[in-house]
Short mmCIF file of C-alpha atoms in Angstrom, two decimals:
data_model
loop_
_atom_site.label_atom_id
_atom_site.label_comp_id
_atom_site.label_asym_id
_atom_site.label_seq_id
_atom_site.Cartn_x
_atom_site.Cartn_y
_atom_site.Cartn_z
CA ASP A 1452 117.40 94.78 72.71
CA GLN A 1453 114.56 92.35 72.22
CA GLN A 1454 111.52 94.20 70.95
CA VAL A 1455 109.21 91.18 71.06
CA LYS A 1456 109.33 88.96 74.13
CA GLN A 1457 107.80 85.59 74.87
CA ASN A 1458 108.72 84.93 78.46
CA SER A 1459 107.42 81.37 78.67
CA PRO A 1460 109.69 78.95 76.79
CA SER A 1461 107.19 76.12 77.23
CA LEU A 1462 103.60 75.40 78.18
CA SER A 1463 101.78 72.11 78.84
CA VAL A 1464 98.00 71.90 78.60
CA GLN A 1465 95.51 69.06 78.86
CA GLU A 1466 93.58 68.22 75.70
CA GLY A 1467 90.26 70.06 75.60
CA ARG A 1468 91.41 72.86 77.91
CA ILE A 1469 92.38 76.41 76.95
CA SER A 1470 95.94 77.27 75.94
CA ILE A 1471 97.03 80.87 76.53
CA LEU A 1472 100.27 82.05 75.00
CA ASN A 1473 101.56 85.49 75.91
CA CYS A 1474 103.72 88.06 74.18
CA ASP A 1475 105.02 91.49 75.18
CA TYR A 1476 106.53 94.15 72.94
CA THR A 1477 108.38 97.41 73.43
CA ASN A 1478 108.14 99.20 70.08
CA SER A 1479 104.97 101.31 70.03
CA MET A 1480 105.39 101.77 66.26
CA PHE A 1481 104.46 98.15 65.52
CA ASP A 1482 101.28 98.23 63.45
CA TYR A 1483 100.53 94.55 62.90
CA PHE A 1484 100.92 91.50 65.10
CA LEU A 1485 100.99 87.88 63.98
CA TRP A 1486 101.24 84.41 65.42
CA TYR A 1487 103.12 81.71 63.59
CA LYS A 1488 103.16 78.01 64.34
CA LYS A 1489 106.22 75.89 63.69
CA TYR A 1490 106.70 72.13 63.56
CA PRO A 1491 110.21 70.60 63.65
CA ALA A 1492 112.09 70.74 60.34
CA GLU A 1493 109.42 72.95 58.77
CA GLY A 1494 109.18 76.67 58.24
CA PRO A 1495 106.80 78.79 60.34
CA THR A 1496 103.21 78.83 59.10
CA PHE A 1497 100.87 81.76 59.61
CA LEU A 1498 98.13 81.23 62.17
CA ILE A 1499 96.33 84.48 62.93
CA SER A 1500 97.00 88.21 62.96
CA ILE A 1501 95.65 91.45 64.37
CA SER A 1502 95.99 95.04 63.33
CA SER A 1503 97.08 97.56 65.95
CA ILE A 1504 93.75 99.35 65.60
CA LYS A 1505 91.83 96.34 66.86
CA ASP A 1506 91.78 94.57 70.21
CA LYS A 1507 90.50 91.14 69.23
CA ASN A 1508 90.50 88.84 66.26
CA GLU A 1509 88.96 85.41 66.18
CA ASP A 1510 89.37 82.52 63.75
CA GLY A 1511 87.79 79.25 64.74
CA ARG A 1512 89.51 77.89 67.83
CA PHE A 1513 92.08 80.69 67.78
CA THR A 1514 91.63 84.18 69.24
CA VAL A 1515 94.24 86.88 69.53
CA PHE A 1516 93.83 89.72 72.02
CA LEU A 1517 95.79 92.97 71.87
CA ASN A 1518 96.21 95.37 74.80
CA LYS A 1519 98.05 98.36 73.35
CA SER A 1520 98.32 100.26 76.62
CA ALA A 1521 100.11 97.30 78.19
CA LYS A 1522 101.96 96.45 74.98
CA HIS A 1523 100.76 92.89 75.40
CA LEU A 1524 99.08 90.33 73.20
CA SER A 1525 97.90 86.83 73.81
CA LEU A 1526 96.80 83.84 71.76
CA HIS A 1527 93.97 81.68 73.09
CA ILE A 1528 93.38 78.21 71.71
CA VAL A 1529 90.07 76.62 72.73
CA PRO A 1530 89.74 73.69 72.89
CA SER A 1531 93.36 72.58 72.68
CA GLN A 1532 94.08 69.51 70.57
CA PRO A 1533 97.17 67.24 70.45
CA GLY A 1534 97.84 68.46 66.88
CA ASP A 1535 98.33 71.96 68.29
CA SER A 1536 101.60 70.81 69.88
CA ALA A 1537 104.26 72.97 68.22
CA VAL A 1538 106.39 76.05 68.80
CA TYR A 1539 104.40 79.28 68.58
CA PHE A 1540 106.11 82.51 67.57
CA CYS A 1541 104.73 85.95 68.21
CA ALA A 1542 105.79 88.46 65.54
CA ALA A 1543 105.27 92.13 64.85
CA SER A 1544 105.77 94.33 61.83
CA VAL A 1545 106.49 97.98 61.19
CA ASP A 1546 107.42 99.98 58.13
CA SER A 1547 111.20 99.73 57.99
CA GLY A 1548 111.38 102.98 56.07
CA ALA A 1549 112.98 101.05 53.21
CA GLY A 1550 109.75 99.85 51.64
CA SER A 1551 109.34 96.65 53.61
CA TYR A 1552 107.52 95.36 56.63
CA GLN A 1553 109.89 92.75 57.92
CA LEU A 1554 108.82 90.72 60.90
CA THR A 1555 110.37 90.92 64.37
CA PHE A 1556 109.92 87.63 66.19
CA GLY A 1557 109.92 86.51 69.80
CA LYS A 1558 111.90 83.46 70.87
CA GLY A 1559 108.88 81.18 70.77
CA THR A 1560 106.83 79.12 73.22
CA LYS A 1561 106.73 75.36 72.89
CA LEU A 1562 103.17 74.17 73.47
CA SER A 1563 102.55 70.56 74.44
CA VAL A 1564 98.95 69.37 74.47
CA ILE A 1565 98.62 66.23 76.53
CA PRO A 1566 95.97 63.72 75.40
CA GLY B 997 105.02 75.71 42.86
CA ALA B 998 102.67 75.13 45.75
CA GLY B 999 104.90 76.76 48.34
CA VAL B 1000 108.29 78.27 49.01
CA SER B 1001 111.11 75.81 48.48
CA GLN B 1002 114.69 76.03 49.66
CA SER B 1003 117.80 74.07 48.81
CA PRO B 1004 119.82 72.48 50.10
CA ARG B 1005 117.88 71.52 53.21
CA TYR B 1006 121.08 70.81 55.09
CA LYS B 1007 124.58 72.11 54.48
CA VAL B 1008 127.77 71.34 56.36
CA ALA B 1009 130.71 73.62 55.63
CA LYS B 1010 134.22 73.84 56.94
CA ARG B 1011 135.16 77.17 58.43
CA GLY B 1012 136.36 79.48 55.70
CA GLN B 1013 134.33 77.89 52.90
CA ASP B 1014 131.83 79.82 50.80
CA VAL B 1015 128.21 78.61 50.68
CA ALA B 1016 125.20 79.46 48.52
CA LEU B 1017 121.63 78.93 49.67
CA ARG B 1018 118.76 78.98 47.20
CA CYS B 1019 115.16 80.09 47.60
CA ASP B 1020 112.32 79.51 45.14
CA PRO B 1021 109.42 81.76 46.18
CA ILE B 1022 105.78 81.29 45.32
CA SER B 1023 105.20 82.27 41.71
CA GLY B 1024 104.01 85.85 41.36
CA HIS B 1025 105.12 86.94 44.81
CA VAL B 1026 106.73 90.35 44.62
CA SER B 1027 108.33 90.40 48.05
CA LEU B 1028 111.06 88.09 49.28
CA PHE B 1029 112.64 88.05 52.72
CA TRP B 1030 115.60 86.19 54.23
CA TYR B 1031 115.72 85.44 57.94
CA GLN B 1032 118.34 83.77 60.15
CA GLN B 1033 117.24 81.58 63.04
CA ALA B 1034 119.85 80.61 65.60
CA LEU B 1035 119.23 77.70 67.96
CA GLY B 1036 116.62 78.57 70.57
CA GLN B 1037 115.87 81.94 69.02
CA GLY B 1038 113.20 83.38 66.80
CA PRO B 1039 113.94 84.20 63.17
CA GLU B 1040 115.81 87.47 62.64
CA PHE B 1041 115.49 89.61 59.52
CA LEU B 1042 118.43 89.69 57.14
CA THR B 1043 117.33 91.31 53.88
CA TYR B 1044 114.35 92.18 51.67
CA PHE B 1045 113.74 92.21 47.92
CA GLN B 1046 110.91 93.80 46.01
CA ASN B 1047 111.09 92.06 42.64
CA GLU B 1048 114.77 92.21 41.71
CA ALA B 1049 115.56 95.27 43.84
CA GLN B 1050 117.20 94.72 47.21
CA LEU B 1051 115.50 97.49 49.19
CA ASP B 1052 116.66 96.61 52.68
CA LYS B 1053 119.82 94.80 53.74
CA SER B 1054 120.03 96.29 57.21
CA GLY B 1055 119.93 92.88 58.89
CA LEU B 1056 122.93 91.34 57.13
CA PRO B 1057 125.45 90.72 59.95
CA SER B 1058 128.61 91.39 57.97
CA ASP B 1059 129.93 92.06 54.49
CA ARG B 1060 130.51 88.31 54.16
CA PHE B 1061 126.77 87.98 53.56
CA PHE B 1062 125.44 88.76 50.10
CA ALA B 1063 122.01 88.18 48.55
CA GLU B 1064 120.66 88.54 45.06
CA ARG B 1065 117.45 88.06 43.11
CA PRO B 1066 118.50 88.96 39.56
CA GLU B 1067 115.28 88.14 37.71
CA GLY B 1068 112.84 88.89 40.48
CA SER B 1069 112.05 85.26 41.25
CA VAL B 1070 114.71 82.86 42.59
CA SER B 1071 117.00 84.30 45.24
CA THR B 1072 120.41 83.20 46.47
CA LEU B 1073 121.97 84.00 49.82
CA LYS B 1074 125.74 83.67 49.73
CA ILE B 1075 127.99 83.54 52.75
CA GLN B 1076 131.70 83.95 52.16
CA ARG B 1077 134.43 82.62 54.45
CA THR B 1078 131.92 80.98 56.77
CA GLN B 1079 132.47 81.21 60.53
CA GLN B 1080 131.09 79.02 63.32
CA GLU B 1081 128.72 81.79 64.39
CA ASP B 1082 127.06 81.54 60.97
CA SER B 1083 125.61 78.16 61.99
CA ALA B 1084 121.84 78.61 61.94
CA VAL B 1085 118.70 77.85 59.97
CA TYR B 1086 118.26 80.26 57.08
CA LEU B 1087 114.61 80.88 56.23
CA CYS B 1088 113.23 82.42 53.09
CA ALA B 1089 109.74 83.92 52.95
CA SER B 1090 107.73 85.41 50.12
CA SER B 1091 104.58 87.50 50.02
CA LEU B 1092 102.27 88.92 47.38
CA GLY B 1093 103.10 92.47 48.41
CA PRO B 1094 105.32 94.42 50.79
CA PHE B 1095 102.72 95.49 53.33
CA SER B 1096 102.15 94.31 56.88
CA TYR B 1097 98.84 92.66 55.97
CA ASN B 1098 100.48 90.60 53.21
CA GLU B 1099 101.03 87.16 54.70
CA GLN B 1100 104.59 85.94 54.53
CA PHE B 1101 104.89 82.30 53.46
CA PHE B 1102 108.00 80.58 54.75
CA GLY B 1103 110.08 77.84 53.21
CA PRO B 1104 111.38 74.88 55.27
CA GLY B 1105 114.76 76.52 55.74
CA THR B 1106 118.35 75.49 55.14
CA ARG B 1107 120.20 74.29 58.23
CA LEU B 1108 123.83 75.43 57.93
CA THR B 1109 126.44 73.88 60.20
CA VAL B 1110 129.94 75.35 60.10
CA LEU B 1111 132.62 73.10 61.58
#
């Protein structure tokens, strides 16, 4: 069962416009949500996160929104730039009960920003 | 070092061979995670170390997979008698602490291809 779902495999956006990437989850025990960005042949790099007790977190051009009742989060990028073209992974963490907070990832959304 | 490093970057093995994948975490990072990323999927948790102690190995897919971190720094993921389904990118991540708010820094991964 996939606990974190990114239903859009790809998204194309014009440079300067808003990019909205969506993510749904099923495990209500998740306490922290993160977005990672990944370029080809590189490991994922952390972008932005949000605690489950908040509904919005903003960092420059990036804003993450969390709707706990809908078990949905989204990443907004404004304005989108060609360098934002990458695969974006939504991830969530919960205490495993074994002393760790490993991440559960979605399948990713490939964002293409068209100049 | 400046980031998490992994070696080799690419590994081709014949079915049935044993392989060893190395991870050098960021100096001083207590927590170390291994993830497996199959083609078109998000990373999936394999195992977690806190210093030299392997606290969680619930994600290891079979007893052919073994990981160690004997001195609490470098870690090795070993796969015995490799199978074609083991073909994936193996990602290592380290973090300062074990909690959800501790950012996990990922290495570039080792791409394993089993023929």
